[in-house]
Every structure is written in structure tokens, then in C-alpha cells.
């Protein structure tokens, strides 16, 4: 039996995903692929937002803030960005559901955005490292 990914809440398994297609029942794999195709636009927004180094750095910095919030000027100074770039990157992150705009010139990671980033960024990085190590053994 190979590696599986589990999502657990209060000791209860909410979701369990084998990480090898060979370990899926064929019908389940086809169903999941079909659902993936139906949700491809939403997933594409998430991955597009996170495949840019500047946006990843913005997300990491926001996640490190106690209130998960930074100002427009924080991005200008902290990332040596021009105003147009800040707006464009923030817009992409907002479209993907990561950011909310609590006030003029402020950007905050939404609750859902925090969870998405942990899942699609931090957890994914760790899982990929484990998969690479497993294949080397």
C-alpha cells in the first residue's frame, strides 16, 4: 500500500486520497477527473496566482503578519514594486480568493485565502518533498 493524503478533523477522516493513480478504483478516478475538469477555471485561478514568485512572496509575507494585513505602501517598499505591479498582483490574488480589501490601500488574507495558501502552498511543498524522497528509496 502506498502513500495517502488524509484530511482529518477532530480525529475523523474527512477525505483520504491515494497519491498513486494505480491505487484508485478506476470508477472513482474517472469521477474525480471529471469533477476536476468541471472546476478547472477556479483551480486555474489558484494555481495561476501561486505560480508567480512575487505573488508567492506577497502571500508568505501576509501570512507572517499577526493580522494577515499589509498596506499598499508596505508592498511598494518591502518588495521594491511599482504601483501598477502592486495593483496587478493584488488583483490576481483577489480573483483567486486569497485577498480581501478591508479599506483603502489595505490588503488582508481572507480566512479562506489563508487555508487555500496553506493547502496549495505550504502543505503542497511538504507533500512534494515527501513524494520525491519516497521515489528515491
mmCIF file of N, CA and C in Angstrom:
data_model
loop_
_atom_site.group_PDB
_atom_site.id
_atom_site.type_symbol
_atom_site.label_atom_id
_atom_site.label_comp_id
_atom_site.label_asym_id
_atom_site.label_seq_id
_atom_site.Cartn_x
_atom_site.Cartn_y
_atom_site.Cartn_z
ATOM 1 N N UNK A 1 0.848 -1.176 0.000
ATOM 2 C CA UNK A 1 0.000 0.000 0.000
ATOM 3 C C UNK A 1 0.890 1.236 0.000
ATOM 4 N N UNK A 2 0.568 2.201 -0.841
ATOM 5 C CA UNK A 2 1.381 3.395 -0.998
ATOM 6 C C UNK A 2 0.940 4.546 -0.118
ATOM 7 N N UNK A 3 1.424 5.715 -0.463
ATOM 8 C CA UNK A 3 1.120 6.922 0.293
ATOM 9 C C UNK A 3 -0.312 7.387 0.056
ATOM 10 N N UNK A 4 -0.905 7.941 1.123
ATOM 11 C CA UNK A 4 -2.240 8.524 1.035
ATOM 12 C C UNK A 4 -2.214 9.873 1.726
ATOM 13 N N UNK A 5 -3.020 10.764 1.230
ATOM 14 C CA UNK A 5 -3.206 12.072 1.844
ATOM 15 C C UNK A 5 -4.534 12.032 2.590
ATOM 16 N N UNK A 6 -4.521 12.460 3.849
ATOM 17 C CA UNK A 6 -5.749 12.489 4.632
ATOM 18 C C UNK A 6 -6.019 13.894 5.131
ATOM 19 N N UNK A 7 -7.295 14.251 5.148
ATOM 20 C CA UNK A 7 -7.750 15.462 5.817
ATOM 21 C C UNK A 7 -8.553 14.970 7.014
ATOM 22 N N UNK A 8 -8.097 15.348 8.212
ATOM 23 C CA UNK A 8 -8.696 14.849 9.445
ATOM 24 C C UNK A 8 -9.168 16.025 10.289
ATOM 25 N N UNK A 9 -10.371 15.907 10.832
ATOM 26 C CA UNK A 9 -10.917 16.927 11.728
ATOM 27 C C UNK A 9 -11.427 16.232 12.985
ATOM 28 N N UNK A 10 -10.887 16.637 14.129
ATOM 29 C CA UNK A 10 -11.278 16.045 15.414
ATOM 30 C C UNK A 10 -11.202 14.516 15.386
ATOM 31 N N UNK A 11 -10.158 13.986 14.780
ATOM 32 C CA UNK A 11 -9.957 12.553 14.733
ATOM 33 C C UNK A 11 -10.759 11.822 13.667
ATOM 34 N N UNK A 12 -11.628 12.532 12.963
ATOM 35 C CA UNK A 12 -12.459 11.911 11.928
ATOM 36 C C UNK A 12 -11.855 12.208 10.553
ATOM 37 N N UNK A 13 -11.672 11.172 9.743
ATOM 38 C CA UNK A 13 -11.132 11.342 8.393
ATOM 39 C C UNK A 13 -12.232 11.904 7.495
ATOM 40 N N UNK A 14 -12.006 13.123 6.994
ATOM 41 C CA UNK A 14 -12.961 13.758 6.086
ATOM 42 C C UNK A 14 -12.713 13.361 4.642
ATOM 43 N N UNK A 15 -11.447 13.108 4.334
ATOM 44 C CA UNK A 15 -11.071 12.800 2.959
ATOM 45 C C UNK A 15 -9.772 12.004 2.985
ATOM 46 N N UNK A 16 -9.695 11.003 2.130
ATOM 47 C CA UNK A 16 -8.474 10.217 2.000
ATOM 48 C C UNK A 16 -8.203 10.020 0.514
ATOM 49 N N UNK A 17 -7.008 10.406 0.096
ATOM 50 C CA UNK A 17 -6.672 10.373 -1.325
ATOM 51 C C UNK A 17 -5.383 9.585 -1.538
ATOM 52 N N UNK A 18 -5.459 8.443 -2.216
ATOM 53 C CA UNK A 18 -4.228 7.735 -2.586
ATOM 54 C C UNK A 18 -3.410 8.619 -3.538
ATOM 55 N N UNK A 19 -2.101 8.638 -3.344
ATOM 56 C CA UNK A 19 -1.256 9.501 -4.166
ATOM 57 C C UNK A 19 -0.710 8.811 -5.407
ATOM 58 N N UNK A 20 -1.172 7.609 -5.664
ATOM 59 C CA UNK A 20 -0.839 6.916 -6.907
ATOM 60 C C UNK A 20 -2.136 6.570 -7.625
ATOM 61 N N UNK A 21 -2.260 6.939 -8.899
ATOM 62 C CA UNK A 21 -3.482 6.610 -9.647
ATOM 63 C C UNK A 21 -3.773 5.108 -9.668
ATOM 64 N N UNK A 22 -2.742 4.284 -9.553
ATOM 65 C CA UNK A 22 -2.927 2.827 -9.568
ATOM 66 C C UNK A 22 -3.686 2.327 -8.335
ATOM 67 N N UNK A 23 -3.713 3.136 -7.288
ATOM 68 C CA UNK A 23 -4.377 2.716 -6.053
ATOM 69 C C UNK A 23 -5.824 3.200 -5.966
ATOM 70 N N UNK A 24 -6.294 3.860 -6.993
ATOM 71 C CA UNK A 24 -7.682 4.319 -7.034
ATOM 72 C C UNK A 24 -8.542 3.275 -7.741
ATOM 73 N N UNK A 25 -9.748 3.054 -7.251
ATOM 74 C CA UNK A 25 -10.692 2.302 -8.078
ATOM 75 C C UNK A 25 -10.929 3.099 -9.367
ATOM 76 N N UNK A 26 -10.916 2.433 -10.497
ATOM 77 C CA UNK A 26 -10.995 3.100 -11.805
ATOM 78 C C UNK A 26 -12.170 4.074 -11.888
ATOM 79 N N UNK A 27 -13.326 3.659 -11.420
ATOM 80 C CA UNK A 27 -14.527 4.494 -11.485
ATOM 81 C C UNK A 27 -14.361 5.769 -10.651
ATOM 82 N N UNK A 28 -13.757 5.648 -9.474
ATOM 83 C CA UNK A 28 -13.526 6.815 -8.617
ATOM 84 C C UNK A 28 -12.550 7.792 -9.268
ATOM 85 N N UNK A 29 -11.498 7.255 -9.876
ATOM 86 C CA UNK A 29 -10.510 8.103 -10.539
ATOM 87 C C UNK A 29 -11.143 8.866 -11.697
ATOM 88 N N UNK A 30 -11.945 8.184 -12.488
ATOM 89 C CA UNK A 30 -12.635 8.845 -13.602
ATOM 90 C C UNK A 30 -13.584 9.922 -13.099
ATOM 91 N N UNK A 31 -14.289 9.646 -12.018
ATOM 92 C CA UNK A 31 -15.213 10.622 -11.438
ATOM 93 C C UNK A 31 -14.460 11.855 -10.936
ATOM 94 N N UNK A 32 -13.340 11.642 -10.245
ATOM 95 C CA UNK A 32 -12.535 12.763 -9.746
ATOM 96 C C UNK A 32 -11.977 13.597 -10.899
ATOM 97 N N UNK A 33 -11.523 12.942 -11.945
ATOM 98 C CA UNK A 33 -11.009 13.668 -13.117
ATOM 99 C C UNK A 33 -12.111 14.494 -13.766
ATOM 100 N N UNK A 34 -13.301 13.946 -13.828
ATOM 101 C CA UNK A 34 -14.440 14.676 -14.391
ATOM 102 C C UNK A 34 -14.747 15.913 -13.536
ATOM 103 N N UNK A 35 -14.759 15.754 -12.212
ATOM 104 C CA UNK A 35 -15.018 16.899 -11.324
ATOM 105 C C UNK A 35 -13.915 17.944 -11.447
ATOM 106 N N UNK A 36 -12.683 17.484 -11.611
ATOM 107 C CA UNK A 36 -11.565 18.405 -11.795
ATOM 108 C C UNK A 36 -11.774 19.255 -13.044
ATOM 109 N N UNK A 37 -12.201 18.627 -14.118
ATOM 110 C CA UNK A 37 -12.464 19.358 -15.357
ATOM 111 C C UNK A 37 -13.572 20.392 -15.166
ATOM 112 N N UNK A 38 -14.590 20.051 -14.389
ATOM 113 C CA UNK A 38 -15.691 20.985 -14.147
ATOM 114 C C UNK A 38 -15.253 22.185 -13.316
ATOM 115 N N UNK A 39 -14.261 21.986 -12.464
ATOM 116 C CA UNK A 39 -13.795 23.051 -11.570
ATOM 117 C C UNK A 39 -12.471 23.655 -12.031
ATOM 118 N N UNK A 40 -12.084 23.386 -13.264
ATOM 119 C CA UNK A 40 -10.762 23.778 -13.754
ATOM 120 C C UNK A 40 -10.542 25.289 -13.729
ATOM 121 N N UNK A 41 -11.586 26.060 -13.993
ATOM 122 C CA UNK A 41 -11.429 27.514 -14.008
ATOM 123 C C UNK A 41 -11.034 28.040 -12.627
ATOM 124 N N UNK A 42 -11.715 27.576 -11.601
ATOM 125 C CA UNK A 42 -11.403 28.009 -10.236
ATOM 126 C C UNK A 42 -10.011 27.549 -9.817
ATOM 127 N N UNK A 43 -9.681 26.310 -10.099
ATOM 128 C CA UNK A 43 -8.356 25.800 -9.758
ATOM 129 C C UNK A 43 -7.260 26.523 -10.536
ATOM 130 N N UNK A 44 -7.534 26.852 -11.775
ATOM 131 C CA UNK A 44 -6.551 27.580 -12.588
ATOM 132 C C UNK A 44 -6.247 28.938 -11.985
ATOM 133 N N UNK A 45 -7.262 29.615 -11.454
ATOM 134 C CA UNK A 45 -7.040 30.916 -10.806
ATOM 135 C C UNK A 45 -6.112 30.769 -9.605
ATOM 136 N N UNK A 46 -6.332 29.719 -8.838
ATOM 137 C CA UNK A 46 -5.489 29.487 -7.657
ATOM 138 C C UNK A 46 -4.051 29.212 -8.078
ATOM 139 N N UNK A 47 -3.861 28.287 -9.011
ATOM 140 C CA UNK A 47 -2.502 27.944 -9.423
ATOM 141 C C UNK A 47 -1.828 29.087 -10.173
ATOM 142 N N UNK A 48 -2.593 29.817 -10.971
ATOM 143 C CA UNK A 48 -2.021 30.969 -11.668
ATOM 144 C C UNK A 48 -1.535 32.007 -10.662
ATOM 145 N N UNK A 49 -2.314 32.208 -9.619
ATOM 146 C CA UNK A 49 -1.926 33.176 -8.592
ATOM 147 C C UNK A 49 -0.643 32.746 -7.894
ATOM 148 N N UNK A 50 -0.481 31.455 -7.691
ATOM 149 C CA UNK A 50 0.656 30.964 -6.914
ATOM 150 C C UNK A 50 1.862 30.553 -7.748
ATOM 151 N N UNK A 51 1.772 30.651 -9.064
ATOM 152 C CA UNK A 51 2.932 30.297 -9.887
ATOM 153 C C UNK A 51 3.794 31.505 -10.215
ATOM 154 N N UNK A 52 3.534 32.596 -9.547
ATOM 155 C CA UNK A 52 4.324 33.803 -9.739
ATOM 156 C C UNK A 52 5.132 34.046 -8.465
ATOM 157 N N UNK A 53 6.426 34.208 -8.612
ATOM 158 C CA UNK A 53 7.309 34.362 -7.458
ATOM 159 C C UNK A 53 6.937 35.569 -6.598
ATOM 160 N N UNK A 54 6.616 36.688 -7.219
ATOM 161 C CA UNK A 54 6.258 37.889 -6.459
ATOM 162 C C UNK A 54 4.991 37.655 -5.651
ATOM 163 N N UNK A 55 3.982 37.041 -6.269
ATOM 164 C CA UNK A 55 2.739 36.788 -5.537
ATOM 165 C C UNK A 55 2.956 35.791 -4.401
ATOM 166 N N UNK A 56 3.809 34.801 -4.617
ATOM 167 C CA UNK A 56 4.118 33.857 -3.534
ATOM 168 C C UNK A 56 4.792 34.583 -2.372
ATOM 169 N N UNK A 57 5.694 35.489 -2.686
ATOM 170 C CA UNK A 57 6.363 36.258 -1.629
ATOM 171 C C UNK A 57 5.363 37.168 -0.909
ATOM 172 N N UNK A 58 4.446 37.750 -1.655
ATOM 173 C CA UNK A 58 3.409 38.590 -1.044
ATOM 174 C C UNK A 58 2.563 37.758 -0.079
ATOM 175 N N UNK A 59 2.177 36.568 -0.517
ATOM 176 C CA UNK A 59 1.350 35.697 0.318
ATOM 177 C C UNK A 59 2.105 35.274 1.579
ATOM 178 N N UNK A 60 3.363 34.913 1.417
ATOM 179 C CA UNK A 60 4.169 34.494 2.559
ATOM 180 C C UNK A 60 4.303 35.630 3.564
ATOM 181 N N UNK A 61 4.531 36.810 3.058
ATOM 182 C CA UNK A 61 4.666 37.977 3.947
ATOM 183 C C UNK A 61 3.358 38.266 4.671
ATOM 184 N N UNK A 62 2.231 38.219 3.952
ATOM 185 C CA UNK A 62 0.924 38.438 4.580
ATOM 186 C C UNK A 62 0.652 37.380 5.646
ATOM 187 N N UNK A 63 0.985 36.140 5.365
ATOM 188 C CA UNK A 63 0.753 35.061 6.316
ATOM 189 C C UNK A 63 1.571 35.264 7.590
ATOM 190 N N UNK A 64 2.728 35.906 7.461
ATOM 191 C CA UNK A 64 3.590 36.161 8.610
ATOM 192 C C UNK A 64 3.153 37.319 9.484
ATOM 193 N N UNK A 65 2.213 38.116 8.997
ATOM 194 C CA UNK A 65 1.711 39.247 9.778
ATOM 195 C C UNK A 65 0.664 38.766 10.777
ATOM 196 N N UNK A 66 0.709 39.310 11.990
ATOM 197 C CA UNK A 66 -0.234 38.884 13.026
ATOM 198 C C UNK A 66 -1.689 39.066 12.601
ATOM 199 N N UNK A 67 -1.982 40.172 11.916
ATOM 200 C CA UNK A 67 -3.361 40.425 11.464
ATOM 201 C C UNK A 67 -3.560 40.051 9.993
ATOM 202 N N UNK A 68 -2.550 39.419 9.396
ATOM 203 C CA UNK A 68 -2.592 38.971 7.992
ATOM 204 C C UNK A 68 -2.847 40.130 7.030
ATOM 205 N N UNK A 69 -2.386 41.328 7.393
ATOM 206 C CA UNK A 69 -2.694 42.511 6.593
ATOM 207 C C UNK A 69 -1.435 43.342 6.351
ATOM 208 N N UNK A 70 -1.352 43.898 5.147
ATOM 209 C CA UNK A 70 -0.303 44.839 4.770
ATOM 210 C C UNK A 70 -0.930 45.962 3.964
ATOM 211 N N UNK A 71 -0.234 47.079 3.946
ATOM 212 C CA UNK A 71 -0.727 48.216 3.166
ATOM 213 C C UNK A 71 -0.105 48.209 1.770
ATOM 214 N N UNK A 72 -0.711 48.977 0.907
ATOM 215 C CA UNK A 72 -0.194 49.189 -0.440
ATOM 216 C C UNK A 72 1.264 49.638 -0.353
ATOM 217 N N UNK A 73 1.540 50.582 0.557
ATOM 218 C CA UNK A 73 2.900 51.105 0.711
ATOM 219 C C UNK A 73 3.873 50.053 1.239
ATOM 220 N N UNK A 74 3.385 49.127 2.072
ATOM 221 C CA UNK A 74 4.248 48.035 2.539
ATOM 222 C C UNK A 74 4.759 47.222 1.355
ATOM 223 N N UNK A 75 3.875 46.967 0.402
ATOM 224 C CA UNK A 75 4.286 46.216 -0.786
ATOM 225 C C UNK A 75 5.222 47.045 -1.660
ATOM 226 N N UNK A 76 4.930 48.329 -1.794
ATOM 227 C CA UNK A 76 5.808 49.194 -2.600
ATOM 228 C C UNK A 76 7.229 49.168 -2.056
ATOM 229 N N UNK A 77 7.358 49.392 -0.755
ATOM 230 C CA UNK A 77 8.682 49.470 -0.134
ATOM 231 C C UNK A 77 9.311 48.093 0.081
ATOM 232 N N UNK A 78 8.540 47.173 0.627
ATOM 233 C CA UNK A 78 9.080 45.869 1.001
ATOM 234 C C UNK A 78 9.481 44.995 -0.169
ATOM 235 N N UNK A 79 8.845 45.222 -1.315
ATOM 236 C CA UNK A 79 9.131 44.391 -2.478
ATOM 237 C C UNK A 79 9.734 45.192 -3.617
ATOM 238 N N UNK A 80 9.992 46.470 -3.357
ATOM 239 C CA UNK A 80 10.557 47.345 -4.381
ATOM 240 C C UNK A 80 9.740 47.257 -5.672
ATOM 241 N N UNK A 81 8.416 47.377 -5.511
ATOM 242 C CA UNK A 81 7.496 47.262 -6.641
ATOM 243 C C UNK A 81 6.976 48.635 -7.031
ATOM 244 N N UNK A 82 6.537 48.753 -8.266
ATOM 245 C CA UNK A 82 5.882 49.986 -8.675
ATOM 246 C C UNK A 82 4.378 49.839 -8.411
ATOM 247 N N UNK A 83 3.652 50.953 -8.338
ATOM 248 C CA UNK A 83 2.223 50.899 -8.011
ATOM 249 C C UNK A 83 1.406 50.001 -8.942
ATOM 250 N N UNK A 84 1.710 50.034 -10.233
ATOM 251 C CA UNK A 84 0.960 49.213 -11.181
ATOM 252 C C UNK A 84 1.137 47.727 -10.870
ATOM 253 N N UNK A 85 2.357 47.324 -10.549
ATOM 254 C CA UNK A 85 2.629 45.919 -10.223
ATOM 255 C C UNK A 85 1.892 45.483 -8.963
ATOM 256 N N UNK A 86 1.903 46.341 -7.944
ATOM 257 C CA UNK A 86 1.190 46.004 -6.706
ATOM 258 C C UNK A 86 -0.279 45.767 -7.012
ATOM 259 N N UNK A 87 -0.896 46.676 -7.763
ATOM 260 C CA UNK A 87 -2.321 46.539 -8.095
ATOM 261 C C UNK A 87 -2.589 45.262 -8.896
ATOM 262 N N UNK A 88 -1.752 44.995 -9.891
ATOM 263 C CA UNK A 88 -1.953 43.805 -10.732
ATOM 264 C C UNK A 88 -1.814 42.510 -9.935
ATOM 265 N N UNK A 89 -0.771 42.426 -9.122
ATOM 266 C CA UNK A 89 -0.568 41.211 -8.325
ATOM 267 C C UNK A 89 -1.680 41.054 -7.288
ATOM 268 N N UNK A 90 -2.060 42.141 -6.644
ATOM 269 C CA UNK A 90 -3.141 42.076 -5.652
ATOM 270 C C UNK A 90 -4.457 41.680 -6.319
ATOM 271 N N UNK A 91 -4.684 42.167 -7.520
ATOM 272 C CA UNK A 91 -5.907 41.817 -8.249
ATOM 273 C C UNK A 91 -5.952 40.314 -8.539
ATOM 274 N N UNK A 92 -4.843 39.757 -8.986
ATOM 275 C CA UNK A 92 -4.788 38.314 -9.267
ATOM 276 C C UNK A 92 -5.048 37.496 -7.999
ATOM 277 N N UNK A 93 -4.452 37.940 -6.901
ATOM 278 C CA UNK A 93 -4.653 37.226 -5.638
ATOM 279 C C UNK A 93 -6.095 37.353 -5.151
ATOM 280 N N UNK A 94 -6.692 38.507 -5.383
ATOM 281 C CA UNK A 94 -8.102 38.708 -5.012
ATOM 282 C C UNK A 94 -9.017 37.836 -5.856
ATOM 283 N N UNK A 95 -8.760 37.784 -7.158
ATOM 284 C CA UNK A 95 -9.567 36.951 -8.063
ATOM 285 C C UNK A 95 -9.546 35.481 -7.654
ATOM 286 N N UNK A 96 -8.427 35.039 -7.124
ATOM 287 C CA UNK A 96 -8.287 33.644 -6.707
ATOM 288 C C UNK A 96 -8.848 33.405 -5.305
ATOM 289 N N UNK A 97 -9.340 34.461 -4.668
ATOM 290 C CA UNK A 97 -9.962 34.321 -3.352
ATOM 291 C C UNK A 97 -9.006 34.399 -2.181
ATOM 292 N N UNK A 98 -7.771 34.829 -2.423
ATOM 293 C CA UNK A 98 -6.801 34.908 -1.338
ATOM 294 C C UNK A 98 -6.906 36.206 -0.540
ATOM 295 N N UNK A 99 -7.158 37.304 -1.224
ATOM 296 C CA UNK A 99 -7.136 38.611 -0.571
ATOM 297 C C UNK A 99 -8.510 39.228 -0.458
ATOM 298 N N UNK A 100 -8.651 40.035 0.595
ATOM 299 C CA UNK A 100 -9.807 40.912 0.713
ATOM 300 C C UNK A 100 -9.267 42.314 0.949
ATOM 301 N N UNK A 101 -10.072 43.287 0.666
ATOM 302 C CA UNK A 101 -9.659 44.678 0.768
ATOM 303 C C UNK A 101 -10.478 45.342 1.873
ATOM 304 N N UNK A 102 -9.947 45.345 3.119
ATOM 305 C CA UNK A 102 -10.718 45.869 4.244
ATOM 306 C C UNK A 102 -10.823 47.392 4.286
ATOM 307 N N UNK A 103 -10.042 48.065 3.488
ATOM 308 C CA UNK A 103 -10.072 49.524 3.452
ATOM 309 C C UNK A 103 -9.132 50.032 2.392
ATOM 310 N N UNK A 104 -9.234 51.292 2.131
ATOM 311 C CA UNK A 104 -8.412 51.903 1.091
ATOM 312 C C UNK A 104 -6.922 51.659 1.351
ATOM 313 N N UNK A 105 -6.269 51.056 0.361
ATOM 314 C CA UNK A 105 -4.829 50.834 0.459
ATOM 315 C C UNK A 105 -4.420 49.709 1.393
ATOM 316 N N UNK A 106 -5.348 48.853 1.777
ATOM 317 C CA UNK A 106 -5.042 47.734 2.678
ATOM 318 C C UNK A 106 -5.377 46.412 1.995
ATOM 319 N N UNK A 107 -4.563 45.416 2.262
ATOM 320 C CA UNK A 107 -4.789 44.073 1.744
ATOM 321 C C UNK A 107 -4.665 43.084 2.897
ATOM 322 N N UNK A 108 -5.637 42.184 2.993
ATOM 323 C CA UNK A 108 -5.620 41.182 4.054
ATOM 324 C C UNK A 108 -5.911 39.806 3.456
ATOM 325 N N UNK A 109 -5.213 38.811 3.983
ATOM 326 C CA UNK A 109 -5.525 37.438 3.605
ATOM 327 C C UNK A 109 -6.883 37.089 4.198
ATOM 328 N N UNK A 110 -7.785 36.636 3.364
ATOM 329 C CA UNK A 110 -9.087 36.201 3.863
ATOM 330 C C UNK A 110 -8.904 34.883 4.616
ATOM 331 N N UNK A 111 -9.882 34.525 5.428
ATOM 332 C CA UNK A 111 -9.806 33.247 6.147
ATOM 333 C C UNK A 111 -9.665 32.092 5.154
ATOM 334 N N UNK A 112 -10.499 32.108 4.123
ATOM 335 C CA UNK A 112 -10.408 31.064 3.102
ATOM 336 C C UNK A 112 -9.069 31.144 2.375
ATOM 337 N N UNK A 113 -8.593 32.363 2.121
ATOM 338 C CA UNK A 113 -7.306 32.552 1.462
ATOM 339 C C UNK A 113 -6.154 31.966 2.260
ATOM 340 N N UNK A 114 -6.208 32.116 3.583
ATOM 341 C CA UNK A 114 -5.166 31.538 4.439
ATOM 342 C C UNK A 114 -5.149 30.023 4.307
ATOM 343 N N UNK A 115 -6.329 29.443 4.338
ATOM 344 C CA UNK A 115 -6.419 27.979 4.256
ATOM 345 C C UNK A 115 -6.004 27.478 2.874
ATOM 346 N N UNK A 116 -6.418 28.211 1.840
ATOM 347 C CA UNK A 116 -6.016 27.833 0.478
ATOM 348 C C UNK A 116 -4.501 27.890 0.329
ATOM 349 N N UNK A 117 -3.892 28.944 0.886
ATOM 350 C CA UNK A 117 -2.450 29.099 0.750
ATOM 351 C C UNK A 117 -1.705 28.012 1.520
ATOM 352 N N UNK A 118 -2.185 27.688 2.703
ATOM 353 C CA UNK A 118 -1.550 26.617 3.466
ATOM 354 C C UNK A 118 -1.656 25.304 2.690
ATOM 355 N N UNK A 119 -2.834 25.036 2.111
ATOM 356 C CA UNK A 119 -3.030 23.783 1.361
ATOM 357 C C UNK A 119 -2.262 23.777 0.046
ATOM 358 N N UNK A 120 -2.397 24.844 -0.744
ATOM 359 C CA UNK A 120 -1.821 24.877 -2.095
ATOM 360 C C UNK A 120 -0.363 25.313 -2.102
ATOM 361 N N UNK A 121 0.100 25.887 -1.008
ATOM 362 C CA UNK A 121 1.481 26.348 -0.948
ATOM 363 C C UNK A 121 2.310 25.543 0.035
ATOM 364 N N UNK A 122 2.058 25.780 1.312
ATOM 365 C CA UNK A 122 2.893 25.169 2.347
ATOM 366 C C UNK A 122 2.762 23.647 2.387
ATOM 367 N N UNK A 123 1.543 23.137 2.443
ATOM 368 C CA UNK A 123 1.348 21.683 2.529
ATOM 369 C C UNK A 123 1.791 20.988 1.241
ATOM 370 N N UNK A 124 1.492 21.601 0.102
ATOM 371 C CA UNK A 124 1.889 21.010 -1.177
ATOM 372 C C UNK A 124 3.408 20.871 -1.265
ATOM 373 N N UNK A 125 4.125 21.888 -0.817
ATOM 374 C CA UNK A 125 5.594 21.836 -0.832
ATOM 375 C C UNK A 125 6.087 20.645 -0.017
ATOM 376 N N UNK A 126 5.522 20.465 1.168
ATOM 377 C CA UNK A 126 5.946 19.359 2.026
ATOM 378 C C UNK A 126 5.601 18.008 1.406
ATOM 379 N N UNK A 127 4.403 17.913 0.845
ATOM 380 C CA UNK A 127 3.995 16.648 0.218
ATOM 381 C C UNK A 127 4.887 16.299 -0.965
ATOM 382 N N UNK A 128 5.217 17.287 -1.790
ATOM 383 C CA UNK A 128 6.079 17.027 -2.944
ATOM 384 C C UNK A 128 7.467 16.581 -2.513
ATOM 385 N N UNK A 129 7.966 17.162 -1.422
ATOM 386 C CA UNK A 129 9.264 16.726 -0.893
ATOM 387 C C UNK A 129 9.205 15.269 -0.444
ATOM 388 N N UNK A 130 8.125 14.898 0.235
ATOM 389 C CA UNK A 130 7.967 13.512 0.687
ATOM 390 C C UNK A 130 7.873 12.569 -0.509
ATOM 391 N N UNK A 131 7.097 12.947 -1.511
ATOM 392 C CA UNK A 131 6.971 12.105 -2.710
ATOM 393 C C UNK A 131 8.320 11.906 -3.388
ATOM 394 N N UNK A 132 9.104 12.975 -3.483
ATOM 395 C CA UNK A 132 10.435 12.869 -4.097
ATOM 396 C C UNK A 132 11.325 11.929 -3.301
ATOM 397 N N UNK A 133 11.286 12.053 -1.975
ATOM 398 C CA UNK A 133 12.095 11.181 -1.121
ATOM 399 C C UNK A 133 11.665 9.724 -1.268
ATOM 400 N N UNK A 134 10.362 9.490 -1.325
ATOM 401 C CA UNK A 134 9.843 8.127 -1.457
ATOM 402 C C UNK A 134 10.318 7.479 -2.763
ATOM 403 N N UNK A 135 10.348 8.252 -3.833
ATOM 404 C CA UNK A 135 10.772 7.707 -5.122
ATOM 405 C C UNK A 135 12.265 7.417 -5.156
ATOM 406 N N UNK A 136 13.041 8.122 -4.328
ATOM 407 C CA UNK A 136 14.488 7.903 -4.279
ATOM 408 C C UNK A 136 14.839 6.632 -3.521
ATOM 409 N N UNK A 137 13.954 6.159 -2.647
ATOM 410 C CA UNK A 137 14.244 4.974 -1.825
ATOM 411 C C UNK A 137 14.167 3.773 -2.639
#
